[in-house]
Amino acid sequence: MSQGVRAQQREQTRQTLLLESRRLFSELGYGAVVLSQIVGAAGVTKGALYHHFASKSDLFRAVLEQVQQEVGEHIAVTADVREDPWDRLIVGCQAFLNASTDPAVQRILLIDGPAVLGWSEWRAMNEATSGGHLTEVLVDLIEEGTIAAQPVEPLMHLLSGAMNEAALWLATSGNPRDLADTAKALAQLLEALRAR
């Protein structure tokens, strides 16, 4: 068997492990999943799992990175079609709320992510994806004078925290109107940032 074929098989095994562990983590939660469930679902041995991931938390970190990357890309694709930075902010925040209503995203990204990796590592990962996009648009808005001059980092964390909390609340809400009401409240909150 050639090295190219072996490398392709290793990558296929890694992708299958990510796919099945993501499904299990989103359905059951990190704490309820055991490695034997993952390898059983993926149809591989524990040795194959340990070849790619040092531990269950290492595997979860890779799944979380994948989810964060997808959410960040969704926000960027949705918001970046807008020319106006203010529109990008509003549309990007709405895109985050929409993406985070997916129960699998909520559990992995917002519930288990900080609990498993700790706040510091989780925040650093978040800043590298959707937090980075939020920071960019806030810088643009401050530079053009739409938002009053101020330190961007605290503002980004305040807005990110508000949206994460809203997403967690929406996860437990049984009212289908709550997403629209939350989007409206967020738009009003953001409007208060406009320089007068």
Coordinates of N, CA, C and O in Angstrom, one line a residue:
M1 N 0.8 -1.2 0.0 CA 0.0 0.0 0.0 C 0.9 1.2 0.0 O 1.8 1.3 0.8
S2 N 0.6 2.2 -0.9 CA 1.4 3.4 -1.0 C 1.2 4.3 0.2 O 0.2 4.3 0.9
Q3 N 2.2 5.2 0.4 CA 2.1 6.2 1.5 C 0.9 7.1 1.3 O 0.2 7.5 2.2
G4 N 0.6 7.5 0.0 CA -0.5 8.3 -0.3 C -1.8 7.7 0.1 O -2.7 8.4 0.6
V5 N -2.0 6.4 -0.2 CA -3.2 5.7 0.2 C -3.4 5.6 1.7 O -4.4 5.8 2.3
R6 N -2.2 5.3 2.4 CA -2.3 5.3 3.9 C -2.6 6.6 4.5 O -3.4 6.7 5.4
A7 N -2.0 7.7 3.9 CA -2.3 9.0 4.4 C -3.8 9.3 4.2 O -4.5 9.9 5.1
Q8 N -4.4 8.9 3.1 CA -5.8 9.2 2.8 C -6.6 8.4 3.7 O -7.7 8.9 4.2
Q9 N -6.3 7.1 4.1 CA -7.0 6.3 5.0 C -7.0 6.9 6.4 O -8.0 6.9 7.1
R10 N -5.8 7.4 6.8 CA -5.7 8.1 8.1 C -6.6 9.3 8.2 O -7.2 9.5 9.2
E11 N -6.6 10.1 7.2 CA -7.4 11.3 7.2 C -8.9 10.9 7.2 O -9.7 11.6 7.9
Q12 N -9.3 9.9 6.5 CA -10.6 9.4 6.5 C -11.0 8.9 7.9 O -12.1 9.2 8.4
T13 N -10.1 8.2 8.6 CA -10.4 7.8 9.9 C -10.6 9.0 10.9 O -11.5 9.0 11.7
R14 N -9.7 10.0 10.7 CA -9.8 11.2 11.5 C -11.1 11.9 11.3 O -11.8 12.3 12.3
Q15 N -11.5 12.0 10.1 CA -12.8 12.7 9.8 C -14.0 11.9 10.3 O -15.0 12.5 10.8
T16 N -13.9 10.6 10.2 CA -15.0 9.7 10.8 C -15.1 9.9 12.3 O -16.2 10.0 12.8
L17 N -13.9 9.9 12.9 CA -13.9 10.1 14.4 C -14.5 11.5 14.8 O -15.3 11.6 15.7
L18 N -14.2 12.5 14.0 CA -14.7 13.8 14.3 C -16.2 13.9 14.0 O -17.0 14.4 14.9
L19 N -16.7 13.3 13.0 CA -18.1 13.2 12.6 C -18.9 12.5 13.7 O -19.9 13.0 14.2
E20 N -18.5 11.3 14.1 CA -19.2 10.5 15.1 C -19.1 11.1 16.5 O -20.1 11.1 17.2
S21 N -18.0 11.6 16.8 CA -17.9 12.2 18.2 C -18.7 13.5 18.2 O -19.3 13.8 19.2
R22 N -18.7 14.3 17.2 CA -19.5 15.5 17.1 C -21.0 15.1 17.3 O -21.7 15.8 18.1
R23 N -21.5 14.1 16.6 CA -22.8 13.7 16.7 C -23.1 13.3 18.2 O -24.1 13.7 18.8
L24 N -22.3 12.5 18.8 CA -22.5 12.0 20.1 C -22.4 13.1 21.2 O -23.2 13.2 22.1
F25 N -21.4 14.0 21.0 CA -21.3 15.1 21.9 C -22.5 16.0 21.9 O -23.0 16.5 22.9
S26 N -23.0 16.2 20.7 CA -24.2 17.1 20.5 C -25.5 16.5 21.1 O -26.3 17.2 21.6
E27 N -25.6 15.2 20.9 CA -26.8 14.5 21.4 C -26.8 14.2 22.9 O -27.8 14.4 23.5
L28 N -25.6 13.8 23.4 CA -25.6 13.3 24.8 C -24.8 14.3 25.7 O -25.0 14.2 26.9
G29 N -24.0 15.2 25.2 CA -23.2 16.0 26.0 C -21.9 15.4 26.3 O -21.8 14.1 26.4
Y30 N -20.8 16.2 26.5 CA -19.5 15.7 26.7 C -19.4 14.7 27.8 O -18.8 13.6 27.7
G31 N -20.0 15.0 28.9 CA -19.8 14.2 30.1 C -20.4 12.8 30.0 O -20.0 11.8 30.6
A32 N -21.4 12.6 29.2 CA -22.1 11.3 29.0 C -21.5 10.4 28.0 O -21.9 9.3 27.9
V33 N -20.6 11.0 27.2 CA -20.0 10.2 26.1 C -18.7 9.5 26.6 O -17.9 10.1 27.2
V34 N -18.6 8.2 26.3 CA -17.4 7.5 26.6 C -16.7 7.1 25.3 O -17.3 7.0 24.2
L35 N -15.4 6.9 25.4 CA -14.6 6.6 24.2 C -15.1 5.4 23.4 O -15.0 5.3 22.2
S36 N -15.6 4.4 24.2 CA -16.0 3.1 23.5 C -17.2 3.4 22.6 O -17.4 2.8 21.6
Q37 N -18.1 4.4 23.0 CA -19.2 4.8 22.1 C -18.7 5.4 20.8 O -19.2 5.1 19.7
I38 N -17.6 6.2 20.9 CA -17.1 6.9 19.8 C -16.5 5.9 18.8 O -16.7 5.9 17.6
V39 N -15.6 5.1 19.3 CA -14.9 4.1 18.4 C -15.9 3.1 17.8 O -15.8 2.7 16.7
G40 N -16.9 2.8 18.6 CA -18.0 1.9 18.1 C -18.7 2.5 16.9 O -19.0 1.9 15.9
A41 N -19.1 3.8 17.1 CA -19.9 4.5 16.1 C -19.0 4.7 14.9 O -19.5 4.7 13.7
A42 N -17.7 5.0 15.1 CA -16.8 5.2 14.0 C -16.3 4.0 13.3 O -15.7 4.0 12.2
G43 N -16.5 2.8 14.0 CA -16.0 1.5 13.4 C -14.5 1.4 13.4 O -13.9 0.9 12.5
V44 N -13.8 2.0 14.4 CA -12.4 1.9 14.5 C -12.0 1.4 15.9 O -12.8 1.2 16.8
T45 N -10.7 1.1 16.1 CA -10.2 0.7 17.4 C -9.8 1.9 18.3 O -9.7 3.0 17.7
K46 N -9.7 1.7 19.6 CA -9.2 2.7 20.4 C -7.8 3.2 20.0 O -7.4 4.3 20.1
G47 N -7.0 2.2 19.5 CA -5.7 2.6 19.1 C -5.7 3.6 17.9 O -4.9 4.5 17.9
A48 N -6.7 3.4 17.0 CA -6.8 4.3 15.9 C -7.2 5.7 16.4 O -6.7 6.7 16.0
L49 N -8.1 5.7 17.4 CA -8.5 7.0 18.0 C -7.3 7.7 18.7 O -7.0 8.9 18.4
Y50 N -6.5 6.9 19.4 CA -5.3 7.5 20.1 C -4.2 7.9 19.1 O -3.4 8.7 19.5
H51 N -4.2 7.3 18.0 CA -3.3 7.7 16.9 C -3.5 9.2 16.5 O -2.6 9.9 16.2
H52 N -4.8 9.6 16.5 CA -5.2 10.9 16.1 C -5.4 11.9 17.2 O -5.1 13.1 17.1
F53 N -5.9 11.4 18.4 CA -6.2 12.3 19.5 C -5.7 11.7 20.8 O -5.9 10.5 21.1
A54 N -5.0 12.5 21.6 CA -4.4 12.1 22.8 C -5.4 11.7 23.9 O -5.1 10.9 24.8
S55 N -6.6 12.3 23.9 CA -7.6 12.0 24.9 C -9.0 12.4 24.4 O -9.1 13.0 23.3
K56 N -10.0 12.2 25.2 CA -11.3 12.6 24.9 C -11.4 14.1 24.8 O -12.1 14.6 23.9
S57 N -10.7 14.8 25.7 CA -10.8 16.3 25.7 C -10.1 16.8 24.5 O -10.5 17.8 23.9
D58 N -9.0 16.1 24.0 CA -8.3 16.5 22.8 C -9.3 16.4 21.6 O -9.3 17.2 20.7
L59 N -10.0 15.3 21.5 CA -11.0 15.0 20.5 C -12.1 16.1 20.5 O -12.5 16.7 19.5
F60 N -12.6 16.4 21.7 CA -13.6 17.4 21.9 C -13.1 18.8 21.4 O -13.8 19.5 20.7
R61 N -11.8 19.1 21.7 CA -11.3 20.4 21.3 C -11.3 20.5 19.8 O -11.6 21.5 19.2
A62 N -11.0 19.4 19.1 CA -11.0 19.4 17.6 C -12.4 19.6 17.1 O -12.6 20.3 16.1
V63 N -13.4 18.9 17.8 CA -14.8 19.1 17.4 C -15.2 20.6 17.6 O -15.9 21.2 16.7
L64 N -14.9 21.1 18.7 CA -15.2 22.5 19.1 C -14.6 23.5 18.0 O -15.3 24.4 17.6
E65 N -13.3 23.2 17.7 CA -12.7 24.1 16.7 C -13.5 24.0 15.4 O -13.7 25.0 14.7
Q66 N -13.9 22.8 15.0 CA -14.7 22.7 13.8 C -16.0 23.5 13.8 O -16.4 24.2 12.9
V67 N -16.7 23.3 15.0 CA -18.0 24.1 15.1 C -17.8 25.6 15.1 O -18.5 26.3 14.4
Q68 N -16.7 26.0 15.8 CA -16.5 27.5 15.9 C -16.1 28.0 14.5 O -16.5 29.1 14.1
Q69 N -15.3 27.2 13.8 CA -14.9 27.6 12.4 C -16.2 27.7 11.5 O -16.3 28.7 10.8
E70 N -17.0 26.8 11.6 CA -18.3 26.8 10.8 C -19.1 28.0 11.1 O -19.7 28.6 10.2
V71 N -19.3 28.2 12.4 CA -20.2 29.4 12.8 C -19.5 30.7 12.4 O -20.2 31.6 11.8
G72 N -18.2 30.8 12.6 CA -17.5 32.0 12.1 C -17.6 32.2 10.6 O -17.8 33.3 10.2
E73 N -17.5 31.1 9.9 CA -17.6 31.2 8.4 C -19.0 31.6 8.0 O -19.2 32.5 7.1
H74 N -20.0 31.1 8.7 CA -21.4 31.4 8.4 C -21.6 32.9 8.7 O -22.3 33.6 7.9
I75 N -21.1 33.4 9.8 CA -21.2 34.9 10.1 C -20.6 35.7 9.1 O -21.1 36.7 8.5
A76 N -19.3 35.3 8.7 CA -18.6 36.1 7.7 C -19.3 36.1 6.4 O -19.4 37.2 5.7
V77 N -19.7 35.0 5.9 CA -20.4 34.9 4.6 C -21.6 35.7 4.6 O -21.9 36.4 3.6
T78 N -22.4 35.6 5.7 CA -23.7 36.3 5.8 C -23.5 37.9 5.9 O -24.1 38.6 5.2
A79 N -22.5 38.3 6.7 CA -22.3 39.7 6.9 C -21.5 40.4 5.9 O -21.7 41.6 5.5
D80 N -20.5 39.7 5.3 CA -19.5 40.4 4.4 C -20.1 40.7 3.1 O -19.4 41.5 2.3
V81 N -21.3 40.3 2.8 CA -21.9 40.7 1.5 C -22.4 42.2 1.6 O -22.7 42.8 0.6
R82 N -22.5 42.7 2.8 CA -22.9 44.0 3.1 C -21.7 45.0 3.0 O -20.7 44.7 3.5
E83 N -21.9 46.1 2.3 CA -20.8 47.1 2.1 C -20.7 47.9 3.4 O -19.6 48.2 3.8
D84 N -21.8 48.3 3.9 CA -21.8 49.2 5.1 C -21.4 48.5 6.3 O -22.1 47.5 6.7
P85 N -20.4 49.0 7.1 CA -20.0 48.3 8.3 C -21.1 48.2 9.3 O -21.2 47.2 10.1
W86 N -22.0 49.2 9.4 CA -23.1 49.0 10.4 C -24.1 47.9 10.0 O -24.4 47.1 10.9
D87 N -24.3 47.7 8.7 CA -25.2 46.6 8.3 C -24.4 45.3 8.5 O -25.1 44.3 8.9
R88 N -23.1 45.3 8.3 CA -22.3 44.1 8.6 C -22.5 43.7 10.1 O -22.6 42.5 10.5
L89 N -22.4 44.7 11.0 CA -22.5 44.4 12.4 C -23.9 43.8 12.7 O -24.0 42.7 13.4
I90 N -25.0 44.4 12.3 CA -26.3 44.0 12.6 C -26.6 42.6 12.0 O -27.0 41.7 12.7
V91 N -26.2 42.4 10.7 CA -26.4 41.1 10.0 C -25.6 40.0 10.6 O -26.0 38.9 10.8
G92 N -24.3 40.4 11.0 CA -23.4 39.4 11.6 C -23.9 38.9 13.0 O -23.9 37.7 13.3
C93 N -24.4 39.8 13.8 CA -24.9 39.5 15.1 C -26.2 38.6 14.9 O -26.4 37.6 15.7
Q94 N -27.0 38.9 14.0 CA -28.2 38.1 13.7 C -27.8 36.8 13.2 O -28.4 35.8 13.6
A95 N -26.8 36.7 12.4 CA -26.3 35.4 11.9 C -25.9 34.5 13.0 O -26.1 33.3 13.0
F96 N -25.2 35.1 14.0 CA -24.7 34.3 15.2 C -25.9 33.8 15.9 O -26.0 32.6 16.3
L97 N -26.9 34.7 16.2 CA -28.1 34.2 16.9 C -28.8 33.1 16.2 O -29.2 32.1 16.8
N98 N -28.9 33.2 14.9 CA -29.6 32.2 14.1 C -28.8 30.9 14.2 O -29.4 29.8 14.3
A99 N -27.5 30.9 14.0 CA -26.6 29.7 14.0 C -26.7 29.1 15.4 O -26.7 27.8 15.5
S100 N -26.7 29.9 16.4 CA -26.7 29.3 17.8 C -28.0 28.8 18.2 O -28.1 28.2 19.3
T101 N -29.1 28.9 17.4 CA -30.3 28.2 17.8 C -30.3 26.7 17.5 O -31.2 26.0 17.9
D102 N -29.3 26.3 16.8 CA -29.1 24.8 16.5 C -28.7 24.2 17.8 O -27.6 24.5 18.4
P103 N -29.5 23.2 18.4 CA -29.1 22.6 19.7 C -27.7 22.0 19.7 O -27.0 22.0 20.7
A104 N -27.2 21.5 18.6 CA -25.9 20.9 18.5 C -24.8 21.9 18.7 O -23.9 21.8 19.4
V105 N -25.0 23.1 18.1 CA -24.1 24.2 18.2 C -24.1 24.7 19.7 O -23.1 24.9 20.3
Q106 N -25.3 24.9 20.2 CA -25.4 25.4 21.6 C -24.7 24.5 22.6 O -23.9 24.9 23.4
R107 N -24.9 23.2 22.5 CA -24.3 22.2 23.5 C -22.8 22.2 23.3 O -22.1 22.4 24.3
I108 N -22.3 22.1 22.1 CA -20.8 22.0 21.9 C -20.2 23.4 22.1 O -19.2 23.5 22.9
L109 N -20.7 24.4 21.5 CA -20.0 25.7 21.5 C -20.2 26.5 22.8 O -19.3 27.1 23.4
L110 N -21.4 26.5 23.3 CA -21.8 27.4 24.5 C -21.9 26.7 25.8 O -21.6 27.4 26.8
I111 N -22.2 25.4 25.8 CA -22.3 24.8 27.1 C -21.1 24.0 27.5 O -20.4 24.2 28.5
D112 N -20.8 22.9 26.7 CA -19.7 22.1 27.0 C -18.3 22.7 26.7 O -17.3 22.5 27.4
G113 N -18.2 23.6 25.7 CA -16.9 24.2 25.3 C -16.3 24.9 26.5 O -15.1 24.5 26.9
P114 N -16.9 25.8 27.1 CA -16.2 26.5 28.3 C -16.0 25.5 29.5 O -15.0 25.6 30.2
A115 N -17.0 24.6 29.7 CA -16.8 23.7 30.8 C -15.7 22.7 30.6 O -15.0 22.4 31.6
V116 N -15.5 22.2 29.4 CA -14.5 21.2 29.2 C -13.1 21.8 29.1 O -12.1 21.3 29.7
L117 N -13.0 22.9 28.3 CA -11.7 23.5 28.1 C -11.3 24.6 29.1 O -10.1 24.9 29.1
G118 N -12.2 25.1 29.8 CA -12.0 26.2 30.7 C -12.2 27.5 29.9 O -12.1 27.6 28.7
W119 N -12.6 28.6 30.7 CA -12.9 29.9 30.1 C -11.8 30.5 29.2 O -12.0 31.0 28.2
S120 N -10.6 30.4 29.7 CA -9.5 31.1 29.0 C -9.3 30.5 27.7 O -9.2 31.2 26.7
E121 N -9.2 29.2 27.6 CA -8.9 28.5 26.3 C -10.1 28.7 25.4 O -10.0 29.0 24.2
W122 N -11.3 28.6 25.9 CA -12.6 28.7 25.1 C -12.6 30.1 24.6 O -12.9 30.3 23.4
R123 N -12.4 31.1 25.4 CA -12.4 32.5 24.9 C -11.4 32.8 23.8 O -11.7 33.4 22.8
A124 N -10.2 32.2 24.0 CA -9.1 32.4 23.0 C -9.6 31.8 21.7 O -9.4 32.4 20.6
M125 N -10.2 30.6 21.7 CA -10.7 30.0 20.5 C -11.8 30.8 19.9 O -11.9 31.0 18.6
N126 N -12.7 31.4 20.7 CA -13.8 32.2 20.2 C -13.3 33.5 19.5 O -13.8 33.9 18.5
E127 N -12.3 34.1 20.2 CA -11.8 35.3 19.6 C -11.1 35.1 18.3 O -11.1 36.0 17.4
A128 N -10.6 33.9 18.0 CA -9.9 33.6 16.8 C -10.9 33.4 15.6 O -10.5 33.5 14.5
T129 N -12.2 33.2 16.0 CA -13.2 33.0 14.9 C -14.2 34.1 14.9 O -13.9 35.2 14.4
S130 N -15.3 33.9 15.4 CA -16.4 34.9 15.4 C -16.0 36.2 16.1 O -16.4 37.3 15.8
G131 N -15.2 36.1 17.2 CA -14.8 37.2 17.9 C -13.9 38.1 17.1 O -13.9 39.4 17.2
G132 N -13.1 37.5 16.3 CA -12.2 38.3 15.4 C -13.0 39.1 14.4 O -12.7 40.2 14.0
H133 N -14.1 38.5 13.8 CA -14.9 39.1 12.9 C -15.6 40.3 13.5 O -15.7 41.4 13.0
L134 N -16.1 40.1 14.8 CA -16.8 41.2 15.5 C -15.8 42.3 15.8 O -16.2 43.5 15.6
T135 N -14.6 42.0 16.1 CA -13.6 43.0 16.4 C -13.4 43.9 15.2 O -13.3 45.1 15.2
E136 N -13.2 43.2 14.0 CA -12.9 43.9 12.8 C -14.0 45.0 12.4 O -13.7 46.1 12.1
V137 N -15.3 44.5 12.6 CA -16.4 45.5 12.2 C -16.5 46.6 13.2 O -16.7 47.7 12.9
L138 N -16.2 46.3 14.5 CA -16.2 47.4 15.5 C -15.1 48.4 15.2 O -15.3 49.6 15.4
V139 N -13.9 47.9 14.9 CA -12.8 48.8 14.5 C -13.2 49.7 13.4 O -13.0 51.0 13.4
D140 N -13.8 49.1 12.3 CA -14.3 49.9 11.2 C -15.3 51.0 11.6 O -15.2 52.1 11.1
L141 N -16.2 50.6 12.4 CA -17.3 51.5 12.9 C -16.7 52.7 13.7 O -17.2 53.8 13.6
I142 N -15.7 52.4 14.5 CA -15.1 53.4 15.4 C -14.3 54.3 14.5 O -14.3 55.6 14.6
E143 N -13.5 53.8 13.5 CA -12.7 54.6 12.6 C -13.5 55.5 11.8 O -13.1 56.6 11.5
E144 N -14.7 55.1 11.4 CA -15.6 56.0 10.5 C -16.4 56.9 11.4 O -17.1 57.7 10.8
G145 N -16.4 56.7 12.7 CA -17.1 57.6 13.6 C -18.6 57.2 13.9 O -19.3 58.0 14.5
T146 N -19.0 56.1 13.4 CA -20.4 55.6 13.6 C -20.5 55.2 15.1 O -21.6 55.4 15.7
I147 N -19.5 54.7 15.7 CA -19.5 54.4 17.1 C -18.4 55.3 17.7 O -17.3 55.5 17.1
A148 N -18.7 55.9 18.9 CA -17.7 56.8 19.5 C -16.4 56.0 19.8 O -16.4 54.8 20.1
A149 N -15.3 56.8 19.7 CA -14.0 56.2 20.0 C -14.0 55.6 21.4 O -14.4 56.3 22.4
Q150 N -13.5 54.4 21.5 CA -13.4 53.7 22.7 C -12.5 52.4 22.5 O -12.3 52.0 21.4
P151 N -12.1 51.8 23.6 CA -11.3 50.6 23.5 C -12.2 49.5 22.9 O -13.3 49.3 23.4
V152 N -11.7 48.8 21.9 CA -12.5 47.8 21.2 C -12.7 46.5 21.9 O -13.8 45.9 22.0
E153 N -11.6 46.1 22.6 CA -11.6 44.7 23.3 C -12.8 44.6 24.3 O -13.5 43.6 24.3
P154 N -12.9 45.6 25.2 CA -14.0 45.4 26.2 C -15.4 45.4 25.5 O -16.3 44.7 25.9
L155 N -15.6 46.3 24.5 CA -16.8 46.3 23.7 C -17.1 45.0 23.1 O -18.2 44.5 23.1
M156 N -16.1 44.4 22.4 CA -16.3 43.1 21.8 C -16.7 42.1 22.8 O -17.6 41.3 22.6
H157 N -16.1 42.0 24.0 CA -16.4 41.0 25.0 C -17.8 41.2 25.5 O -18.5 40.3 25.8
L158 N -18.2 42.5 25.7 CA -19.5 42.8 26.2 C -20.6 42.3 25.2 O -21.6 41.6 25.6
L159 N -20.4 42.6 23.9 CA -21.4 42.2 22.9 C -21.4 40.7 22.7 O -22.4 40.1 22.6
S160 N -20.2 40.1 22.7 CA -20.1 38.6 22.6 C -20.8 37.9 23.8 O -21.5 37.0 23.6
G161 N -20.5 38.4 25.0 CA -21.2 37.9 26.1 C -22.7 38.0 26.1 O -23.4 37.0 26.4
A162 N -23.2 39.1 25.7 CA -24.6 39.3 25.6 C -25.2 38.4 24.6 O -26.3 37.8 24.8
M163 N -24.6 38.2 23.4 CA -25.1 37.3 22.4 C -25.0 35.8 22.9 O -25.9 35.0 22.6
N164 N -23.9 35.4 23.5 CA -23.8 34.1 24.0 C -24.9 33.8 25.1 O -25.5 32.7 25.0
E165 N -25.1 34.7 26.0 CA -26.2 34.6 27.0 C -27.6 34.5 26.3 O -28.4 33.7 26.7
A166 N -27.8 35.3 25.3 CA -29.1 35.3 24.6 C -29.3 33.9 23.9 O -30.3 33.3 24.0
A167 N -28.2 33.4 23.3 CA -28.3 32.1 22.7 C -28.6 31.0 23.7 O -29.4 30.1 23.4
L168 N -28.0 31.0 24.9 CA -28.3 30.0 25.9 C -29.7 30.1 26.4 O -30.4 29.1 26.6
W169 N -30.2 31.3 26.5 CA -31.6 31.5 26.9 C -32.5 31.0 25.8 O -33.5 30.3 26.1
L170 N -32.2 31.3 24.6 CA -33.1 30.8 23.5 C -33.1 29.3 23.4 O -34.1 28.7 23.0
A171 N -32.0 28.6 23.9 CA -32.0 27.2 23.9 C -33.0 26.6 24.8 O -33.5 25.5 24.6
T172 N -33.4 27.3 25.9 CA -34.4 26.8 26.8 C -35.8 27.4 26.6 O -36.7 27.0 27.3
S173 N -35.9 28.3 25.7 CA -37.2 28.9 25.4 C -38.1 28.0 24.6 O -37.7 27.4 23.7
G174 N -39.3 28.0 25.0 CA -40.3 27.3 24.2 C -41.1 28.1 23.3 O -42.0 27.6 22.5
N175 N -40.9 29.4 23.3 CA -41.7 30.3 22.5 C -41.0 30.6 21.1 O -39.9 31.2 21.1
P176 N -41.6 30.3 20.0 CA -41.0 30.5 18.7 C -40.7 32.0 18.4 O -39.9 32.3 17.6
R177 N -41.4 32.9 19.1 CA -41.3 34.3 18.8 C -40.0 34.9 19.5 O -39.6 36.0 19.2
D178 N -39.4 34.1 20.4 CA -38.3 34.7 21.2 C -37.1 35.0 20.4 O -36.4 35.9 20.7
L179 N -36.8 34.3 19.3 CA -35.7 34.6 18.4 C -35.9 36.0 17.8 O -35.0 36.8 17.8
A180 N -37.1 36.2 17.3 CA -37.4 37.5 16.7 C -37.3 38.6 17.7 O -36.8 39.7 17.4
D181 N -37.8 38.4 18.9 CA -37.8 39.4 20.0 C -36.4 39.7 20.4 O -36.0 40.8 20.7
T182 N -35.6 38.6 20.5 CA -34.2 38.8 20.9 C -33.4 39.6 19.8 O -32.6 40.4 20.1
A183 N -33.7 39.3 18.5 CA -33.0 40.0 17.5 C -33.4 41.5 17.5 O -32.5 42.4 17.3
K184 N -34.6 41.8 17.8 CA -35.1 43.2 17.9 C -34.4 43.9 19.1 O -33.9 45.0 19.0
A185 N -34.4 43.2 20.3 CA -33.7 43.7 21.5 C -32.2 44.0 21.2 O -31.7 45.0 21.6
L186 N -31.6 43.0 20.5 CA -30.2 43.2 20.2 C -30.0 44.4 19.2 O -29.0 45.2 19.4
A187 N -30.8 44.6 18.3 CA -30.7 45.7 17.3 C -30.8 47.0 18.1 O -30.1 48.0 17.8
Q188 N -31.7 47.1 19.1 CA -31.9 48.3 19.9 C -30.7 48.5 20.8 O -30.2 49.7 20.9
L189 N -30.1 47.5 21.3 CA -28.9 47.6 22.1 C -27.7 48.1 21.3 O -27.0 49.0 21.7
L190 N -27.6 47.6 20.1 CA -26.5 48.0 19.2 C -26.8 49.5 18.7 O -25.8 50.3 18.6
E191 N -28.0 49.8 18.5 CA -28.4 51.2 18.1 C -27.9 52.2 19.1 O -27.5 53.3 18.8
A192 N -27.9 51.8 20.4 CA -27.5 52.7 21.5 C -26.0 53.0 21.4 O -25.5 54.0 22.0
L193 N -25.2 52.2 20.6 CA -23.8 52.5 20.5 C -23.5 53.6 19.4 O -22.4 54.1 19.4
R194 N -24.5 53.9 18.6 CA -24.2 54.9 17.5 C -23.9 56.2 18.2 O -24.5 56.7 19.1
A195 N -22.9 56.8 17.6 CA -22.5 58.2 18.1 C -23.6 59.2 17.7 O -24.1 59.1 16.6
R196 N -23.9 60.0 18.6 CA -24.9 61.0 18.3 C -24.3 62.3 17.9 O -23.3 62.8 18.3

